[in-house]
Short mmCIF file of N, CA and C in Angstrom, two decimals:
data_model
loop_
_atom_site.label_atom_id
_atom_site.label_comp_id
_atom_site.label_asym_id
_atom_site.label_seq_id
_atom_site.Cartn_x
_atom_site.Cartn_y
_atom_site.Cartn_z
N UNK A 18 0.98 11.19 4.14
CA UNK A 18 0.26 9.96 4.31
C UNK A 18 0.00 9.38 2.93
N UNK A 19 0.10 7.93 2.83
CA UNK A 19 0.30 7.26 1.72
C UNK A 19 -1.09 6.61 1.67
N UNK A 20 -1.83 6.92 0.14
CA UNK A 20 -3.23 6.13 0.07
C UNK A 20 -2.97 5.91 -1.25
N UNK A 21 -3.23 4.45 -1.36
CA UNK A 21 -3.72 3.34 -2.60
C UNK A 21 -4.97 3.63 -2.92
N UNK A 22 -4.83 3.12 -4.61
CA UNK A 22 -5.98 2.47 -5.40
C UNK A 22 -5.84 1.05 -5.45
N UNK A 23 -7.26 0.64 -6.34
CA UNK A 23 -7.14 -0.45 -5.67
C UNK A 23 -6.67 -1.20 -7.06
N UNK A 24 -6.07 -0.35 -8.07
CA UNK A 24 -4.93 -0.82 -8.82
C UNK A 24 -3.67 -1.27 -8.53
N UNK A 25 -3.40 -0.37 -7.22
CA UNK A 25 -1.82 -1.01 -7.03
C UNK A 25 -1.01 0.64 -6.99
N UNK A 26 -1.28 1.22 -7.76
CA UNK A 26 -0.70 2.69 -7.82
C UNK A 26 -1.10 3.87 -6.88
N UNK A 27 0.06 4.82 -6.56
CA UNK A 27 -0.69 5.52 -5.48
C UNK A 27 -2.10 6.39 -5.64
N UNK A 28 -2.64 7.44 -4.54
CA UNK A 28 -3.68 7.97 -5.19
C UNK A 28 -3.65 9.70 -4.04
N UNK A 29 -3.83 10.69 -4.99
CA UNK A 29 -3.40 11.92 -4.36
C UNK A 29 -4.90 12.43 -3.81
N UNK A 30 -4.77 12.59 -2.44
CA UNK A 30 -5.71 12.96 -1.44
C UNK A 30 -6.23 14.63 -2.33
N UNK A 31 -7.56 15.10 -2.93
CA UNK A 31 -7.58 16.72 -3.14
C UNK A 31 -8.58 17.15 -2.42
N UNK A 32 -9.28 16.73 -1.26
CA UNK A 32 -9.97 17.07 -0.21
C UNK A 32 -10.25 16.51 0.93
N UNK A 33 -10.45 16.74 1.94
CA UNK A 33 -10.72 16.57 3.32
C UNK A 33 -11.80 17.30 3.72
N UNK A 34 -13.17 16.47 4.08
CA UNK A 34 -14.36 16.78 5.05
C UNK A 34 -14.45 15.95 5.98
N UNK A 35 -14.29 16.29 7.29
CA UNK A 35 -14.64 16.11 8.66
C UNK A 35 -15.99 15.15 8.65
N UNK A 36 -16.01 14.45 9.22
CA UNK A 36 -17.19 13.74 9.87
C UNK A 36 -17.66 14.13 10.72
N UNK A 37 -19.39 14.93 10.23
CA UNK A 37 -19.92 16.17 11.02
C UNK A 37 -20.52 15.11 12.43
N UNK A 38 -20.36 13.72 12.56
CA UNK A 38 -20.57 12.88 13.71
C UNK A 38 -19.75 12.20 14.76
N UNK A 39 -18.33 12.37 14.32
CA UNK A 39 -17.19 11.87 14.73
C UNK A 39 -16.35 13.03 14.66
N UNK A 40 -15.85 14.15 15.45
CA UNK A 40 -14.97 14.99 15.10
C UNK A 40 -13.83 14.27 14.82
N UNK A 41 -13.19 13.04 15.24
CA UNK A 41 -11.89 12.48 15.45
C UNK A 41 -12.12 11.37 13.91
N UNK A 42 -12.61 12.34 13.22
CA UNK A 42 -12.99 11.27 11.46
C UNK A 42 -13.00 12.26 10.51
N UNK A 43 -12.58 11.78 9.99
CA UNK A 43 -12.45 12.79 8.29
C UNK A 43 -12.26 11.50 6.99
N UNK A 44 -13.33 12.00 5.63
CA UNK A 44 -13.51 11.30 4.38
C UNK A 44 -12.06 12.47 3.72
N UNK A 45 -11.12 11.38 3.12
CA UNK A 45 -10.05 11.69 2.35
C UNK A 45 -10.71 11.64 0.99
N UNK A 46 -10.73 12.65 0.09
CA UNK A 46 -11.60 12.70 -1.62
C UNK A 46 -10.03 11.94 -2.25
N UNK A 47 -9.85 11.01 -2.84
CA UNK A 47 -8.59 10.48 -3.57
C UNK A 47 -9.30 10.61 -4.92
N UNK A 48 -7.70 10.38 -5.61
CA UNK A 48 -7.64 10.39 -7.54
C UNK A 48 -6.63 9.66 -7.35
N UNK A 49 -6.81 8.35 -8.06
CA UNK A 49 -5.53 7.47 -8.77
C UNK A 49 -4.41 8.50 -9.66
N UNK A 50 -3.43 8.07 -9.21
CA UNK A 50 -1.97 9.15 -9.96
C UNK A 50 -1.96 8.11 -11.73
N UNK A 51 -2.36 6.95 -11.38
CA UNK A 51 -2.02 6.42 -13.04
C UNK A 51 -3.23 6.95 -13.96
N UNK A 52 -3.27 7.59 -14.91
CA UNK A 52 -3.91 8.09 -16.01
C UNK A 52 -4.75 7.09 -16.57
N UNK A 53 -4.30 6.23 -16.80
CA UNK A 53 -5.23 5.18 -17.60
C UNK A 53 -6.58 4.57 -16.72
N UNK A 54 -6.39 4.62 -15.44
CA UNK A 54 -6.75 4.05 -14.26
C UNK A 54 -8.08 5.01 -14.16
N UNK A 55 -7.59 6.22 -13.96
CA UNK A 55 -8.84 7.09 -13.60
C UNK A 55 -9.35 7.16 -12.15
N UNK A 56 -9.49 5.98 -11.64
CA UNK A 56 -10.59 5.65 -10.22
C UNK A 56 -10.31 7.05 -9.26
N UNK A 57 -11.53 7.00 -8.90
CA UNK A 57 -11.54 8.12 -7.93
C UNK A 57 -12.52 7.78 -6.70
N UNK A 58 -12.34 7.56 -5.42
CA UNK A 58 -12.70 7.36 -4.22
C UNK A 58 -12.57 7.91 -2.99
N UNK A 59 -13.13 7.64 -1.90
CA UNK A 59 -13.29 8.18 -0.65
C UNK A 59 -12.58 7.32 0.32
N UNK A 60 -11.76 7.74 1.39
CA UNK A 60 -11.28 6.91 2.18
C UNK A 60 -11.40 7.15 3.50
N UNK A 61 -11.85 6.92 4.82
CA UNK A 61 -12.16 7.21 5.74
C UNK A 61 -10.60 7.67 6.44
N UNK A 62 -10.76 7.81 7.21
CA UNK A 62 -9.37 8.15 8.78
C UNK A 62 -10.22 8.73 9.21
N UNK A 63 -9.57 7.67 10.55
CA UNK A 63 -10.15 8.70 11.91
C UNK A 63 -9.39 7.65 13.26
N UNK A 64 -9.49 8.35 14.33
CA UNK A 64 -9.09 7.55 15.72
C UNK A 64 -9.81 6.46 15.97
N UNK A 65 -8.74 5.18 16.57
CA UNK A 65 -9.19 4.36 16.97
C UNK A 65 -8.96 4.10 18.58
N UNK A 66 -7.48 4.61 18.89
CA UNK A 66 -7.11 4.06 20.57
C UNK A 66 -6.10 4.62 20.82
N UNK A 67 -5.85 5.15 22.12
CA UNK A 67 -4.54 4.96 22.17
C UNK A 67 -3.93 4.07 23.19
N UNK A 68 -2.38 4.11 22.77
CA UNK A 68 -1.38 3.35 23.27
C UNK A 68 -0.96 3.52 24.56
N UNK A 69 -0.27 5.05 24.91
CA UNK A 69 0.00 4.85 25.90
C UNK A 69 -0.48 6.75 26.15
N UNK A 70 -0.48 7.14 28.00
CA UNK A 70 -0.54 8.43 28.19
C UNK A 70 0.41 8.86 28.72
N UNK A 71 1.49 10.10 27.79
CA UNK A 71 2.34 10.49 28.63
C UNK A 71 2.33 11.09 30.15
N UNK A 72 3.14 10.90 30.96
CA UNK A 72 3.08 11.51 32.18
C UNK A 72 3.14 12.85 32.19
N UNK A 73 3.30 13.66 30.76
CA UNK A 73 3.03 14.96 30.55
C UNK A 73 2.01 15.35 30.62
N UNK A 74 1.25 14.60 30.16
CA UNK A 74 -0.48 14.98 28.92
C UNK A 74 -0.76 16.32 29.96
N UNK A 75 -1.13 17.28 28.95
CA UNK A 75 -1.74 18.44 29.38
C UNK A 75 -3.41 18.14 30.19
N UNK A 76 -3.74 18.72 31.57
CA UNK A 76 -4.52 18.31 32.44
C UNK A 76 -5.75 18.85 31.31
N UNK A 77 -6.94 18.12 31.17
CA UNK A 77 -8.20 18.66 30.72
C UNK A 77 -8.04 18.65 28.89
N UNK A 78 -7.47 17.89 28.76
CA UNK A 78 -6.95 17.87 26.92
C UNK A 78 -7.42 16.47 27.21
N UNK A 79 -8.45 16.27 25.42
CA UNK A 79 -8.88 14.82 25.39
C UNK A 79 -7.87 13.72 25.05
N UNK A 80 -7.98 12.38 25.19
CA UNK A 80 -6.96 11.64 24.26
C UNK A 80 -7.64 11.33 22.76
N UNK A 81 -7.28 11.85 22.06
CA UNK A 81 -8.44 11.92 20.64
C UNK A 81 -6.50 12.50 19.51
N UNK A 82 -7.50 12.49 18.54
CA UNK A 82 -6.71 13.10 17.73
C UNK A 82 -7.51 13.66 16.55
N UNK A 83 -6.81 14.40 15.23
CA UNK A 83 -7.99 14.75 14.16
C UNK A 83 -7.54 15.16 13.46
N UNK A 84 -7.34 15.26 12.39
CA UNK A 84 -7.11 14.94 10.78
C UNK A 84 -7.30 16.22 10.27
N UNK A 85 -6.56 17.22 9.71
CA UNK A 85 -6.71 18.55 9.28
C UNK A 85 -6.39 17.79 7.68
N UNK A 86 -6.69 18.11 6.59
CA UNK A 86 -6.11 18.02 5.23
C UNK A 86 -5.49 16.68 5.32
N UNK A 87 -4.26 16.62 5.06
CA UNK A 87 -3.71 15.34 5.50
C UNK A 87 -2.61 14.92 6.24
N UNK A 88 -2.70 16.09 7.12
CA UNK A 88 -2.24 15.13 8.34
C UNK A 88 -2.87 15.30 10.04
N UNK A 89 -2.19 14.58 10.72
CA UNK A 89 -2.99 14.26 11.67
C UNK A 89 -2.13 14.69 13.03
N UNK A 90 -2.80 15.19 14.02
CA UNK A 90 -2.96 15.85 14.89
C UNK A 90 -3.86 15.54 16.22
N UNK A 91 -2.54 15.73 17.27
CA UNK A 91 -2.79 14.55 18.69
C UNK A 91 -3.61 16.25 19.22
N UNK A 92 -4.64 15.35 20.66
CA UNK A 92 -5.33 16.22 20.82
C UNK A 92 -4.68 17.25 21.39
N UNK A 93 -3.82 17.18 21.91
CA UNK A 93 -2.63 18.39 22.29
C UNK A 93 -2.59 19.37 20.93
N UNK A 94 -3.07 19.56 19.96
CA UNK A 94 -2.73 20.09 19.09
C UNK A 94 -1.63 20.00 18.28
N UNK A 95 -0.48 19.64 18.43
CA UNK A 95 0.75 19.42 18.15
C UNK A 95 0.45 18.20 16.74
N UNK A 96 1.05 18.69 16.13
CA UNK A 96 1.16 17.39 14.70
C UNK A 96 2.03 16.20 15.46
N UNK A 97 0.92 15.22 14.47
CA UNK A 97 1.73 13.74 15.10
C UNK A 97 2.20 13.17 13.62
N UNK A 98 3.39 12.04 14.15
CA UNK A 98 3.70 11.82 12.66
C UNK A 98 3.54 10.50 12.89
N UNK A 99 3.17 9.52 11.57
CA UNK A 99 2.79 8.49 11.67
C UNK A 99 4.50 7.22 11.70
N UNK A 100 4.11 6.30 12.54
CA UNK A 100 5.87 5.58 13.05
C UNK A 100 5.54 4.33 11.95
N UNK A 101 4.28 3.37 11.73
CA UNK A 101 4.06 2.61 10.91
C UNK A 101 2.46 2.28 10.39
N UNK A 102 2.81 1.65 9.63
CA UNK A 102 1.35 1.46 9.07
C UNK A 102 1.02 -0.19 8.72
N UNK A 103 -0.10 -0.86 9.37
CA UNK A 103 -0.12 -2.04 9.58
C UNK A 103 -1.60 -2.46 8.67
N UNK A 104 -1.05 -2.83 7.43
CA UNK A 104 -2.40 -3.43 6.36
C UNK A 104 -3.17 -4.76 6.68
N UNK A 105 -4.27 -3.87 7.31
CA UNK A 105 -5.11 -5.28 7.65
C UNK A 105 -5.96 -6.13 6.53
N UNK A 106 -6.31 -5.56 5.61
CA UNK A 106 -6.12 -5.86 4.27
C UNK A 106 -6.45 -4.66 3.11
N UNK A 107 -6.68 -4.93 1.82
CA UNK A 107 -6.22 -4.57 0.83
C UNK A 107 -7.05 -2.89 1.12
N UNK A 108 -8.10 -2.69 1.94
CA UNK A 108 -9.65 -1.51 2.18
C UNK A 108 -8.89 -1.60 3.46
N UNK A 109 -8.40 -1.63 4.32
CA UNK A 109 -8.35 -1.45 5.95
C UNK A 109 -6.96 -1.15 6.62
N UNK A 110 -6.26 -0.35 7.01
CA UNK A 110 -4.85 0.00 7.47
C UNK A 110 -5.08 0.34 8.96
N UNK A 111 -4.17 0.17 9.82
CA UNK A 111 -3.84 0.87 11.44
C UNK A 111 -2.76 1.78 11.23
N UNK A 112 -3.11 2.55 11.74
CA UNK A 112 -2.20 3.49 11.29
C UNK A 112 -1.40 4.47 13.03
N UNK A 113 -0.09 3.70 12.90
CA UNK A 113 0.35 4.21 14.30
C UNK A 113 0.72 5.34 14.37
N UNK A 114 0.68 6.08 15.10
CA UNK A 114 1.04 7.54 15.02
C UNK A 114 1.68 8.12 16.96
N UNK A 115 2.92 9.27 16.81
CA UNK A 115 3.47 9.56 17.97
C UNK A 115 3.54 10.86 17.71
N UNK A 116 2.75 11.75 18.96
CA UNK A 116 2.69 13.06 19.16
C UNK A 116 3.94 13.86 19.08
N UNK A 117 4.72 14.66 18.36
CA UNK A 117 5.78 15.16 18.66
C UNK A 117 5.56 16.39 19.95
N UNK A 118 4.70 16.65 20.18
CA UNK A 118 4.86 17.54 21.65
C UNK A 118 4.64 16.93 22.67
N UNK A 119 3.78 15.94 22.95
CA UNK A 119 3.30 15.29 24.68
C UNK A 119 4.03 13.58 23.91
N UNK A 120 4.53 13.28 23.45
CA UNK A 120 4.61 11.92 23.23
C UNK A 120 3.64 10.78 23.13
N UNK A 121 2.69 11.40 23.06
CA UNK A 121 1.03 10.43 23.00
C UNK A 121 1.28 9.69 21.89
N UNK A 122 1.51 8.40 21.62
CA UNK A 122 1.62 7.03 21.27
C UNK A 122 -0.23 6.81 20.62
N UNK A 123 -0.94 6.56 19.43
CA UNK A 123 -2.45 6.38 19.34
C UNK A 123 -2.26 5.44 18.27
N UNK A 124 -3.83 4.83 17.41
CA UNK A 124 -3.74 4.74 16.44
C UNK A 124 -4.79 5.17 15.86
N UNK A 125 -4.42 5.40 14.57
CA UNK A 125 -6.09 5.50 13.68
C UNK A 125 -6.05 4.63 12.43
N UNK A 126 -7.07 4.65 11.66
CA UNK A 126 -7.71 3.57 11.50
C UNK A 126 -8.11 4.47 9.80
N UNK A 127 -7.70 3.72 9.30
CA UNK A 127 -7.54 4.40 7.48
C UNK A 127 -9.17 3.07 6.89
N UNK A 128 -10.13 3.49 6.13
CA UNK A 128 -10.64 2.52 5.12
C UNK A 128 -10.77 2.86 4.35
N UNK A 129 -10.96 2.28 2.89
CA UNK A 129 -12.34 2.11 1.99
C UNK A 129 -13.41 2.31 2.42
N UNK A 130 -13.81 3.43 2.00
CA UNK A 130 -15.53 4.30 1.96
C UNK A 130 -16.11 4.06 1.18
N UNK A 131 -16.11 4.13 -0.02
CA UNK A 131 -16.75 4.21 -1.38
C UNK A 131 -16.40 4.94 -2.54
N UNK A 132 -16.67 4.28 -3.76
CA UNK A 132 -16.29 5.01 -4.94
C UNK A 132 -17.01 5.65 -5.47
N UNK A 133 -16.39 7.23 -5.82
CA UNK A 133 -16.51 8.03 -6.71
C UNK A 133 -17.18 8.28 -8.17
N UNK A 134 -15.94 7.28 -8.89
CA UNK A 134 -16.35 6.77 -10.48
C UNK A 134 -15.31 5.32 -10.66
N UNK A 135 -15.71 4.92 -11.25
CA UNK A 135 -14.60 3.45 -11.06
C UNK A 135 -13.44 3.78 -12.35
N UNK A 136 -12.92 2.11 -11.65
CA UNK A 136 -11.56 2.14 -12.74
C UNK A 136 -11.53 2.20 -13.96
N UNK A 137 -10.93 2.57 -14.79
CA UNK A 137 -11.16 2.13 -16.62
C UNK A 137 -10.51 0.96 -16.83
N UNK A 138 -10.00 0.37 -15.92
CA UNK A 138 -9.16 -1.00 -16.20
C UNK A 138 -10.00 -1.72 -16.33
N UNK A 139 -9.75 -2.91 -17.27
CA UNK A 139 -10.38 -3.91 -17.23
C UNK A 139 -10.10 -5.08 -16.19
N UNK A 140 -10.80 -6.08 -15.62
CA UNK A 140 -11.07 -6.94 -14.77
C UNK A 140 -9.29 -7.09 -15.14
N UNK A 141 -8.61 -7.99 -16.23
CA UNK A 141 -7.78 -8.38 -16.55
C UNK A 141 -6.20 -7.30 -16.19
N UNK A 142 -6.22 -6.23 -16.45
CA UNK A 142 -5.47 -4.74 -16.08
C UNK A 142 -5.43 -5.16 -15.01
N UNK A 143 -6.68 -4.80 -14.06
CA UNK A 143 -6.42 -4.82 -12.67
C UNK A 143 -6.11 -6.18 -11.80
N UNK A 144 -5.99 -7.20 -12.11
CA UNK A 144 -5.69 -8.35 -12.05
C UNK A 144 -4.08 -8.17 -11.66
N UNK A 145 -3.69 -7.75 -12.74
CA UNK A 145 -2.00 -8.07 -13.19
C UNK A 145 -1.23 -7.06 -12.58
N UNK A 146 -2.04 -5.66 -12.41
CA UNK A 146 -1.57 -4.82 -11.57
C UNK A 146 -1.48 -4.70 -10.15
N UNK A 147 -2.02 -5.41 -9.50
CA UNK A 147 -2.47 -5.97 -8.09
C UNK A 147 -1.33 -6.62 -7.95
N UNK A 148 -0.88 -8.04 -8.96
CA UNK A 148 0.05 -9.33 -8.79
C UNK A 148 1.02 -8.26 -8.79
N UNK A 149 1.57 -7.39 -9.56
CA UNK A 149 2.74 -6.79 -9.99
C UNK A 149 3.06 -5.85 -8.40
N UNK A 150 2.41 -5.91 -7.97
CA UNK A 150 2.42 -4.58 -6.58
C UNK A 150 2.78 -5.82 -5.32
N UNK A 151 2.45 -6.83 -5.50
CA UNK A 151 2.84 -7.68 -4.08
C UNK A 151 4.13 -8.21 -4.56
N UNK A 152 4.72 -8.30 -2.92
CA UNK A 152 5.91 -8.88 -3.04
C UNK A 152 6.57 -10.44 -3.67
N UNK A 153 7.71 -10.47 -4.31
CA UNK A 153 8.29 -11.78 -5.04
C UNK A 153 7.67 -13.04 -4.44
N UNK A 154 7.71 -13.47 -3.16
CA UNK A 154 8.05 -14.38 -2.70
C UNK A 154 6.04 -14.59 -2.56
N UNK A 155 5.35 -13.49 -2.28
CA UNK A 155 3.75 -13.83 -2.45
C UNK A 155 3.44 -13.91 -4.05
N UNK A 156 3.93 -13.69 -4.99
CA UNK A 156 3.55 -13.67 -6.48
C UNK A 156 4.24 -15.29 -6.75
N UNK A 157 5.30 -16.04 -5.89
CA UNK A 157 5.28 -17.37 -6.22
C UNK A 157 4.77 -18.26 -5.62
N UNK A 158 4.33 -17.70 -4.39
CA UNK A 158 2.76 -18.48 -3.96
C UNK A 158 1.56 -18.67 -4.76
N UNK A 159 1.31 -17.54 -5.20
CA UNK A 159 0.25 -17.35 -5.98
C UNK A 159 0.44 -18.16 -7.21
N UNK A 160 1.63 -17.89 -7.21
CA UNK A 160 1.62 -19.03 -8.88
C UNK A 160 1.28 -20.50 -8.15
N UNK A 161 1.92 -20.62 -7.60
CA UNK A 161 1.85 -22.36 -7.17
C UNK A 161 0.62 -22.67 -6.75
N UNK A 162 -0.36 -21.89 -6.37
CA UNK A 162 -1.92 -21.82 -5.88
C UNK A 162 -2.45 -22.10 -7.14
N UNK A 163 -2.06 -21.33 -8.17
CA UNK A 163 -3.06 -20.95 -9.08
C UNK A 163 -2.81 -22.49 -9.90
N UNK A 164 -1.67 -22.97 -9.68
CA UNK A 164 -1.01 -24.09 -10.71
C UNK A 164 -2.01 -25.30 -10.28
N UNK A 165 -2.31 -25.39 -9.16
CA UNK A 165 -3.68 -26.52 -8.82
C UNK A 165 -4.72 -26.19 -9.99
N UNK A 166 -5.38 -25.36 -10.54
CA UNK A 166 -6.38 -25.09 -11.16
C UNK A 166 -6.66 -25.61 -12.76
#
């Protein structure tokens, strides 16, 4: 599973605690992989819905799922692997996921929790690193936005 900073660069998950209120929730501990960057934060996952119920589903098994380390797991027990990931924005992801044992179809639901220690970038760094991470055709929007100013 793939988690951002909010530099633009990836950021390596080094713990997982459960949400002692939500079993179907777990806080991801992240570290930015760029050095200069530093940031270190918390990111939520946990279940939001599911899609569809196989005509398998084991009788008396919840439809839930739950987050061991980092990955995630339909309530069948069986690891599920995630099919796509839909950025609702820059703090918020859906995250689709399909049971490889019962075919249970769900999603869960990735955020921004809170930070750790912040970035060492300056306002300006993280600016340019953000532009540099979105795609061509949104970085010449942005220019042409910005060109009103």
């Amino acid at each position: 599973m793939r988690v951002d900073c909010s530099c633009g660069a990836g950021a390596v998950v080094s713990r997982t605690e459960r949400d002692k209120q939500n079993p179907n929730a777990a806080d991801l501990y992240c570290s930015c992989t760029k050095p200069e960057c530093g940031h270190s934060f918390v990111a939520s996952l946990g279940f939001k819905h599911s899609l569809n119920l196989p005509a398998s589903f084991p009788a008396g098994v919840t439809l839930d799922a739950s987050v061991q380390g980092t990955r995630i797991f339909c309530g069948c027990g069986e690891r599920a692997t995630i099919q796509k990931t839909n950025r609702l924005s820059i703090n918020v992801s859906d995250i689709y996921c399909h049971c490889s044992g019962c075919g249970h179809r769900f999603v869960m639901y990735r955020a921004y929790a809170y930070t750790l220690s912040p970035s060492a970038l300056t306002t300006n760094e993280l600016a340019v690193a953000l532009i540099r991470s979105i795609p061509p055709s949104a970085r010449r929007e942005l220019k042409q936005q910005l060109s009103l100013f």
